[in-house]
Amino acid sequence: MASTPRGRVAVIGAGPAGMATALSVHQAGHDVVLLERYPQARPAGNILNLWPPPIKALGLMGVDIDDLGSPCHTEFRNIAGRRRVAVHLPEDVVRDYGGGFIGLLRPALYERLLAALPPGVLQVNRRVERLEQDQDGVRLHLADGEIHECDVVVGADGIDSLVRRTLWGDAPKREHNLHIFGGFVLDADVPAQPGLCILTHSRTTQGAWTSIRHKGRDGFQWWVLTAHDARREFTGDLHATATGLAHGFPSPLPELIAATDPDDVQRWLLRDRKPLKQWSKGRATIVGDAAHPTSPYAAYGAGMATEDGYFLGRRLAGVDLRDHTAVRGALQAFETPRKPHTARQSQQAFVLGKVFHHAPPPLRIVRDLILDRTPLLQKAVGEASPAEIVKQIAEIDTAEHAFRAALGRAAG
């Protein structure tokens, strides 16, 4: 039996989704090029958490996950310290994947992904201005006038994705009218307990901190999140504003912010897009924030992006990418199980932002009584989210088994 011919895949955007896609497609036996518009693949933030499924996927794609982050157990608390949620994962998951999740800095993930990419895959200063496709292939028109031809194109180009816009038209972003300030500190003498992630809510603000590991060093990351009219320009001092928002929160949050170098504080607005009913069209698909931009309330944006890339590459194993029908079938098989999972995460994050930061003042007391005295939040976050994580691990196991079988068949 003849082996499956190598196909040509172009991935636009070298964030976690793009790099993971390139790695998985390469493992599937196809030629892949990763086109990045900037002079280098650069992280768009500082702080980061990763749950077990993306950690598992990273390891399977050949990324070094040893000592990547600090294992953490997560709790939600009220401003008085009362526990509302404890996120419990099965003991074997905690054992195998380094805790409920790991806390790390985003540049460390980029470095590990970049180190795993085969030589020549990443091409920088390669801005794609438009694309067109037909049954025979895809043509990418670059800013320098070159036309790059491929069999499949993957848009990993973020919330303002050119590929998404080309396939499905433009649509307004959904403003959460929230903003977040985040920072980190390494090797600091602060009264914070390693191995924890504590998310505390006052009537209007979330203040959180978690352990991190960064290049062999221990530390902590923190963030404060509150309502902000997205139409209003922010002109304040980042460190001072974060300090003010954390006033009255339990230790060690104020101490962590005080110990943080102001240059290590960032701010960003929270916005997303409503879930799409369809991601793929013809020979093109989208992954990561291009498909499902997600609020940090999910703590799963980079993780889901990584998972997308992993699953897409696995679906393309053994597929003759010259065959338009086969490509369409593979892309549909990729997105069908991903859409409900990613939509659930992004929608839950949007709703939690509304509940905690946009409730009318008279309802805040009622809300807090319900969250303090009933298991509502524990069931929605502490139990449903771990169940989804376990499900994703199982889906990776299934995908890996099918992937190995497909590679065997493709080799003839």
CSV table of C-alpha atoms in Angstrom, one decimal, residues 58-356:
chain,number,residue,atom,x,y,z
A,58,LEU,CA,2.5,19.6,25.2
A,59,GLY,CA,4.4,16.6,26.4
A,60,LEU,CA,3.0,14.4,23.6
A,61,MET,CA,4.1,17.1,21.0
A,62,GLY,CA,7.7,16.9,22.2
A,63,VAL,CA,7.7,20.0,24.4
A,64,ASP,CA,9.8,19.9,27.5
A,65,ILE,CA,7.3,20.1,30.4
A,66,ASP,CA,9.8,19.2,33.2
A,67,ASP,CA,9.7,21.9,35.9
A,68,LEU,CA,7.5,24.1,33.7
A,69,GLY,CA,5.5,25.6,36.6
A,70,SER,CA,4.5,25.4,40.2
A,71,PRO,CA,1.8,22.8,41.1
A,72,CYS,CA,-1.2,24.5,42.7
A,73,HIS,CA,-4.5,23.7,44.4
A,74,THR,CA,-7.3,26.2,43.7
A,75,GLU,CA,-9.8,27.8,46.1
A,76,PHE,CA,-12.4,30.6,45.8
A,77,ARG,CA,-12.9,32.6,49.0
A,78,ASN,CA,-14.9,35.6,50.1
A,79,ILE,CA,-13.3,38.8,51.4
A,80,ALA,CA,-13.5,37.4,55.0
A,81,GLY,CA,-11.6,34.3,54.0
A,82,ARG,CA,-14.6,31.9,53.9
A,83,ARG,CA,-14.0,29.2,51.3
A,84,ARG,CA,-16.7,29.0,48.6
A,85,VAL,CA,-15.0,26.6,46.2
A,86,ALA,CA,-12.3,24.0,46.3
A,87,VAL,CA,-11.3,22.5,43.0
A,88,HIS,CA,-10.6,18.9,43.5
A,89,LEU,CA,-9.1,16.7,40.7
A,90,PRO,CA,-8.6,13.0,41.0
A,91,GLU,CA,-5.4,12.0,42.8
A,92,ASP,CA,-3.9,10.3,39.7
A,93,VAL,CA,-4.4,13.5,37.7
A,94,VAL,CA,-2.7,15.6,40.4
A,95,ARG,CA,0.1,13.1,40.5
A,96,ASP,CA,0.6,12.7,36.8
A,97,TYR,CA,0.4,16.4,35.8
A,98,GLY,CA,1.9,18.3,38.6
A,99,GLY,CA,-1.1,19.5,40.6
A,100,GLY,CA,-4.5,20.9,39.8
A,101,PHE,CA,-2.8,23.3,37.5
A,102,ILE,CA,0.7,24.8,37.3
A,103,GLY,CA,1.5,28.5,37.6
A,104,LEU,CA,4.1,29.9,35.3
A,105,LEU,CA,5.1,33.0,33.3
A,106,ARG,CA,3.9,33.2,29.7
A,107,PRO,CA,7.4,33.7,28.2
A,108,ALA,CA,8.5,30.4,29.6
A,109,LEU,CA,5.8,28.6,27.7
A,110,TYR,CA,6.8,30.4,24.5
A,111,GLU,CA,10.5,29.4,25.0
A,112,ARG,CA,9.6,25.8,25.5
A,113,LEU,CA,7.4,25.8,22.4
A,114,LEU,CA,10.0,27.6,20.3
A,115,ALA,CA,12.7,25.1,21.4
A,116,ALA,CA,10.5,22.2,20.2
A,117,LEU,CA,9.8,23.6,16.7
A,118,PRO,CA,11.8,22.0,13.9
A,119,PRO,CA,14.3,24.3,12.2
A,120,GLY,CA,12.8,26.4,9.4
A,121,VAL,CA,9.2,26.0,10.4
A,122,LEU,CA,8.9,29.5,12.0
A,123,GLN,CA,9.2,32.4,9.6
A,124,VAL,CA,9.1,35.9,11.1
A,125,ASN,CA,8.2,39.3,9.4
A,126,ARG,CA,5.7,37.4,7.3
A,127,ARG,CA,2.5,39.4,7.3
A,128,VAL,CA,-0.4,37.8,5.4
A,129,GLU,CA,-2.7,40.4,4.0
A,130,ARG,CA,-5.4,38.2,2.3
A,131,LEU,CA,-6.1,34.7,1.4
A,132,GLU,CA,-8.2,32.8,-1.2
A,133,GLN,CA,-9.0,29.2,-1.7
A,134,ASP,CA,-10.6,26.8,-4.1
A,135,GLN,CA,-10.9,23.0,-4.3
A,136,ASP,CA,-7.3,22.7,-5.4
A,137,GLY,CA,-5.6,24.7,-2.7
A,138,VAL,CA,-5.0,28.0,-0.8
A,139,ARG,CA,-3.1,31.0,-1.8
A,140,LEU,CA,-1.8,33.4,0.8
A,141,HIS,CA,-0.9,36.9,-0.3
A,142,LEU,CA,1.9,38.4,1.8
A,143,ALA,CA,2.8,42.0,2.4
A,144,ASP,CA,6.0,41.6,0.5
A,145,GLY,CA,4.2,40.6,-2.6
A,146,GLU,CA,4.9,36.8,-2.4
A,147,ILE,CA,2.1,34.3,-2.9
A,148,HIS,CA,2.4,31.3,-0.7
A,149,GLU,CA,0.5,28.2,-1.8
A,150,CYS,CA,-0.6,25.4,0.5
A,151,ASP,CA,-3.2,22.7,0.9
A,152,VAL,CA,-4.6,23.8,4.3
A,153,VAL,CA,-4.4,27.1,6.1
A,154,VAL,CA,-4.9,27.5,9.9
A,155,GLY,CA,-5.7,30.9,11.4
A,156,ALA,CA,-4.0,31.1,14.8
A,157,ASP,CA,-4.0,34.9,14.4
A,158,GLY,CA,-5.8,36.0,17.6
A,159,ILE,CA,-9.0,37.8,18.4
A,160,ASP,CA,-8.7,40.1,15.3
A,161,SER,CA,-8.1,37.1,13.0
A,162,LEU,CA,-7.8,37.7,9.3
A,163,VAL,CA,-8.7,34.1,8.6
A,164,ARG,CA,-11.9,34.3,10.7
A,165,ARG,CA,-12.9,37.5,9.1
A,166,THR,CA,-12.3,36.1,5.6
A,167,LEU,CA,-14.3,32.9,6.3
A,168,TRP,CA,-17.1,34.3,8.4
A,169,GLY,CA,-17.1,38.1,8.0
A,170,ASP,CA,-16.5,40.7,10.7
A,171,ALA,CA,-18.4,40.9,13.9
A,172,PRO,CA,-18.1,43.2,16.9
A,173,LYS,CA,-16.1,42.1,19.9
A,174,ARG,CA,-18.1,41.5,23.1
A,175,GLU,CA,-16.9,43.9,25.7
A,176,HIS,CA,-16.9,42.6,29.3
A,177,ASN,CA,-16.4,46.1,30.7
A,178,LEU,CA,-13.8,44.7,33.0
A,179,HIS,CA,-10.0,45.2,33.3
A,180,ILE,CA,-7.3,43.2,35.0
A,181,PHE,CA,-4.0,44.2,36.5
A,182,GLY,CA,-1.4,41.4,36.8
A,183,GLY,CA,2.1,41.0,38.0
A,184,PHE,CA,4.7,38.7,39.5
A,185,VAL,CA,7.5,38.5,41.9
A,186,LEU,CA,10.4,36.0,42.2
A,187,ASP,CA,12.5,35.0,45.2
A,188,ALA,CA,10.6,37.6,47.4
A,189,ASP,CA,10.3,37.4,51.1
A,190,VAL,CA,6.5,37.5,51.3
A,191,PRO,CA,4.0,35.6,53.6
A,192,ALA,CA,2.5,33.5,50.8
A,193,GLN,CA,2.2,29.7,51.0
A,194,PRO,CA,3.5,27.8,48.0
A,195,GLY,CA,1.2,25.3,46.2
A,196,LEU,CA,-1.9,27.4,46.3
A,197,CYS,CA,-4.1,29.5,44.1
A,198,ILE,CA,-6.5,31.7,46.1
A,199,LEU,CA,-9.2,33.7,44.3
A,200,THR,CA,-10.9,36.2,46.7
A,201,HIS,CA,-13.9,38.2,45.8
A,202,SER,CA,-15.1,41.4,47.5
A,203,ARG,CA,-18.4,42.9,46.6
A,204,THR,CA,-16.9,44.4,43.4
A,205,THR,CA,-13.3,43.1,42.9
A,206,GLN,CA,-11.5,39.9,42.5
A,207,GLY,CA,-8.0,39.7,44.0
A,208,ALA,CA,-6.0,36.5,43.4
A,209,TRP,CA,-2.5,35.0,43.7
A,210,THR,CA,-0.8,31.8,42.9
A,211,SER,CA,2.5,30.1,43.1
A,212,ILE,CA,4.8,30.0,40.0
A,213,ARG,CA,8.0,28.5,38.9
A,214,HIS,CA,10.1,30.3,36.4
A,215,LYS,CA,13.4,28.9,35.1
A,216,GLY,CA,14.0,27.1,38.3
A,217,ARG,CA,13.0,30.0,40.6
A,218,ASP,CA,10.1,30.1,42.9
A,219,GLY,CA,7.7,33.0,43.1
A,220,PHE,CA,4.1,34.2,42.9
A,221,GLN,CA,1.9,35.9,40.4
A,222,TRP,CA,-1.1,38.0,41.3
A,223,TRP,CA,-4.0,39.8,39.7
A,224,VAL,CA,-6.8,42.2,40.5
A,225,LEU,CA,-9.9,42.5,38.4
A,226,THR,CA,-12.8,44.9,38.5
A,227,ALA,CA,-15.4,46.7,36.4
A,228,HIS,CA,-14.2,49.3,33.9
A,229,ASP,CA,-16.1,51.1,31.1
A,230,ALA,CA,-14.2,49.9,27.9
A,231,ARG,CA,-15.1,53.2,26.2
A,232,ARG,CA,-13.1,55.2,28.8
A,233,GLU,CA,-9.4,55.5,28.4
A,234,PHE,CA,-7.4,54.4,31.4
A,235,THR,CA,-4.6,56.9,32.3
A,236,GLY,CA,-3.7,55.8,35.8
A,237,ASP,CA,-0.5,54.3,37.2
A,238,LEU,CA,-0.7,50.5,36.9
A,239,HIS,CA,1.1,49.6,40.2
A,240,ALA,CA,-0.7,52.3,42.2
A,241,THR,CA,-4.1,51.3,40.8
A,242,ALA,CA,-3.5,47.6,41.6
A,243,THR,CA,-2.4,48.6,45.1
A,244,GLY,CA,-5.6,50.5,45.7
A,245,LEU,CA,-7.8,47.8,44.3
A,246,ALA,CA,-6.1,45.2,46.7
A,247,HIS,CA,-6.6,47.4,49.8
A,248,GLY,CA,-8.6,45.5,52.3
A,249,PHE,CA,-7.9,42.1,50.8
A,250,PRO,CA,-6.3,39.4,53.0
A,251,SER,CA,-2.6,38.8,53.1
A,252,PRO,CA,-0.5,38.0,51.1
A,253,LEU,CA,-2.1,39.9,48.2
A,254,PRO,CA,-1.2,43.4,49.3
A,255,GLU,CA,2.3,42.3,50.2
A,256,LEU,CA,2.8,40.6,46.8
A,257,ILE,CA,1.8,43.7,44.9
A,258,ALA,CA,4.0,45.9,47.1
A,259,ALA,CA,7.0,43.6,46.4
A,260,THR,CA,6.4,43.7,42.6
A,261,ASP,CA,8.6,45.9,40.4
A,262,PRO,CA,6.2,48.4,38.6
A,263,ASP,CA,7.8,47.3,35.3
A,264,ASP,CA,6.4,43.8,35.9
A,265,VAL,CA,2.8,45.0,36.1
A,266,GLN,CA,0.5,44.8,33.1
A,267,ARG,CA,-3.1,45.7,32.4
A,268,TRP,CA,-5.5,44.5,29.8
A,269,LEU,CA,-9.2,44.8,29.0
A,270,LEU,CA,-11.4,41.8,28.9
A,271,ARG,CA,-13.3,41.1,25.7
A,272,ASP,CA,-14.2,38.1,23.6
A,273,ARG,CA,-16.5,37.1,20.8
A,274,LYS,CA,-19.6,35.0,20.9
A,275,PRO,CA,-19.0,31.4,20.0
A,276,LEU,CA,-19.2,30.5,16.3
A,277,LYS,CA,-21.4,27.7,15.0
A,278,GLN,CA,-18.8,26.8,12.5
A,279,TRP,CA,-15.0,27.2,12.4
A,280,SER,CA,-13.9,25.6,9.2
A,281,LYS,CA,-14.7,26.3,5.6
A,282,GLY,CA,-13.2,24.4,2.7
A,283,ARG,CA,-9.4,24.2,3.3
A,284,ALA,CA,-9.3,26.7,6.1
A,285,THR,CA,-9.9,26.6,9.8
A,286,ILE,CA,-9.2,28.7,13.0
A,287,VAL,CA,-7.8,27.8,16.4
A,288,GLY,CA,-7.2,29.5,19.7
A,289,ASP,CA,-8.3,33.1,20.2
A,290,ALA,CA,-9.2,33.3,16.5
A,291,ALA,CA,-12.0,30.7,17.2
A,292,HIS,CA,-12.8,31.3,20.9
A,293,PRO,CA,-11.2,34.2,22.6
A,294,THR,CA,-11.8,33.7,26.3
A,295,SER,CA,-11.8,35.8,29.4
A,296,PRO,CA,-9.0,35.1,32.0
A,297,TYR,CA,-11.9,34.1,34.3
A,298,ALA,CA,-11.6,30.7,32.7
A,299,ALA,CA,-7.9,30.5,33.3
A,300,TYR,CA,-7.9,28.4,30.2
A,301,GLY,CA,-7.2,30.6,27.1
A,302,ALA,CA,-3.7,29.5,26.4
A,303,GLY,CA,-4.6,26.0,27.5
A,304,MET,CA,-7.5,25.6,25.1
A,305,ALA,CA,-5.3,27.1,22.3
A,306,THR,CA,-2.7,24.5,22.9
A,307,GLU,CA,-5.3,21.7,22.9
A,308,ASP,CA,-6.7,23.0,19.6
A,309,GLY,CA,-3.3,22.8,17.9
A,310,TYR,CA,-2.7,19.3,19.3
A,311,PHE,CA,-6.1,17.9,18.2
A,312,LEU,CA,-5.9,19.5,14.7
A,313,GLY,CA,-2.6,18.0,13.9
A,314,ARG,CA,-3.8,14.6,15.1
A,315,ARG,CA,-6.9,14.8,12.9
A,316,LEU,CA,-4.7,15.5,9.8
A,317,ALA,CA,-2.6,12.4,10.3
A,318,GLY,CA,-3.0,10.0,7.4
A,319,VAL,CA,-5.1,12.5,5.4
A,320,ASP,CA,-4.2,13.2,1.7
A,321,LEU,CA,-4.4,17.0,1.8
A,322,ARG,CA,-4.7,17.2,-2.0
A,323,ASP,CA,-8.1,15.7,-1.6
A,324,HIS,CA,-10.6,18.5,-0.9
A,325,THR,CA,-13.3,16.2,0.4
A,326,ALA,CA,-10.8,14.5,2.8
A,327,VAL,CA,-9.6,17.8,4.1
A,328,ARG,CA,-13.1,19.1,4.7
A,329,GLY,CA,-13.9,15.9,6.6
A,330,ALA,CA,-10.8,16.1,8.8
A,331,LEU,CA,-11.3,19.7,9.7
A,332,GLN,CA,-15.0,19.1,10.6
A,333,ALA,CA,-13.9,16.1,12.7
A,334,PHE,CA,-11.5,18.4,14.5
A,335,GLU,CA,-13.9,21.2,15.3
A,336,THR,CA,-17.0,19.2,16.2
A,337,PRO,CA,-15.8,18.0,19.7
A,338,ARG,CA,-13.9,21.2,20.3
A,339,LYS,CA,-16.8,23.7,20.0
A,340,PRO,CA,-19.0,22.6,22.9
A,341,HIS,CA,-15.9,22.5,25.2
A,342,THR,CA,-14.5,25.8,24.3
A,343,ALA,CA,-17.9,27.5,24.2
A,344,ARG,CA,-18.7,26.3,27.7
A,345,GLN,CA,-15.4,27.7,29.0
A,346,SER,CA,-15.7,31.1,27.3
A,347,GLN,CA,-19.4,31.5,28.2
A,348,GLN,CA,-18.9,30.5,31.8
A,349,ALA,CA,-16.0,33.0,32.1
A,350,PHE,CA,-18.3,35.7,30.7
A,351,VAL,CA,-21.1,34.9,33.1
A,352,LEU,CA,-18.8,34.8,36.1
A,353,GLY,CA,-17.5,38.2,35.2
A,354,LYS,CA,-21.1,39.5,35.1
A,355,VAL,CA,-22.0,37.8,38.4
A,356,PHE,CA,-19.1,39.1,40.4
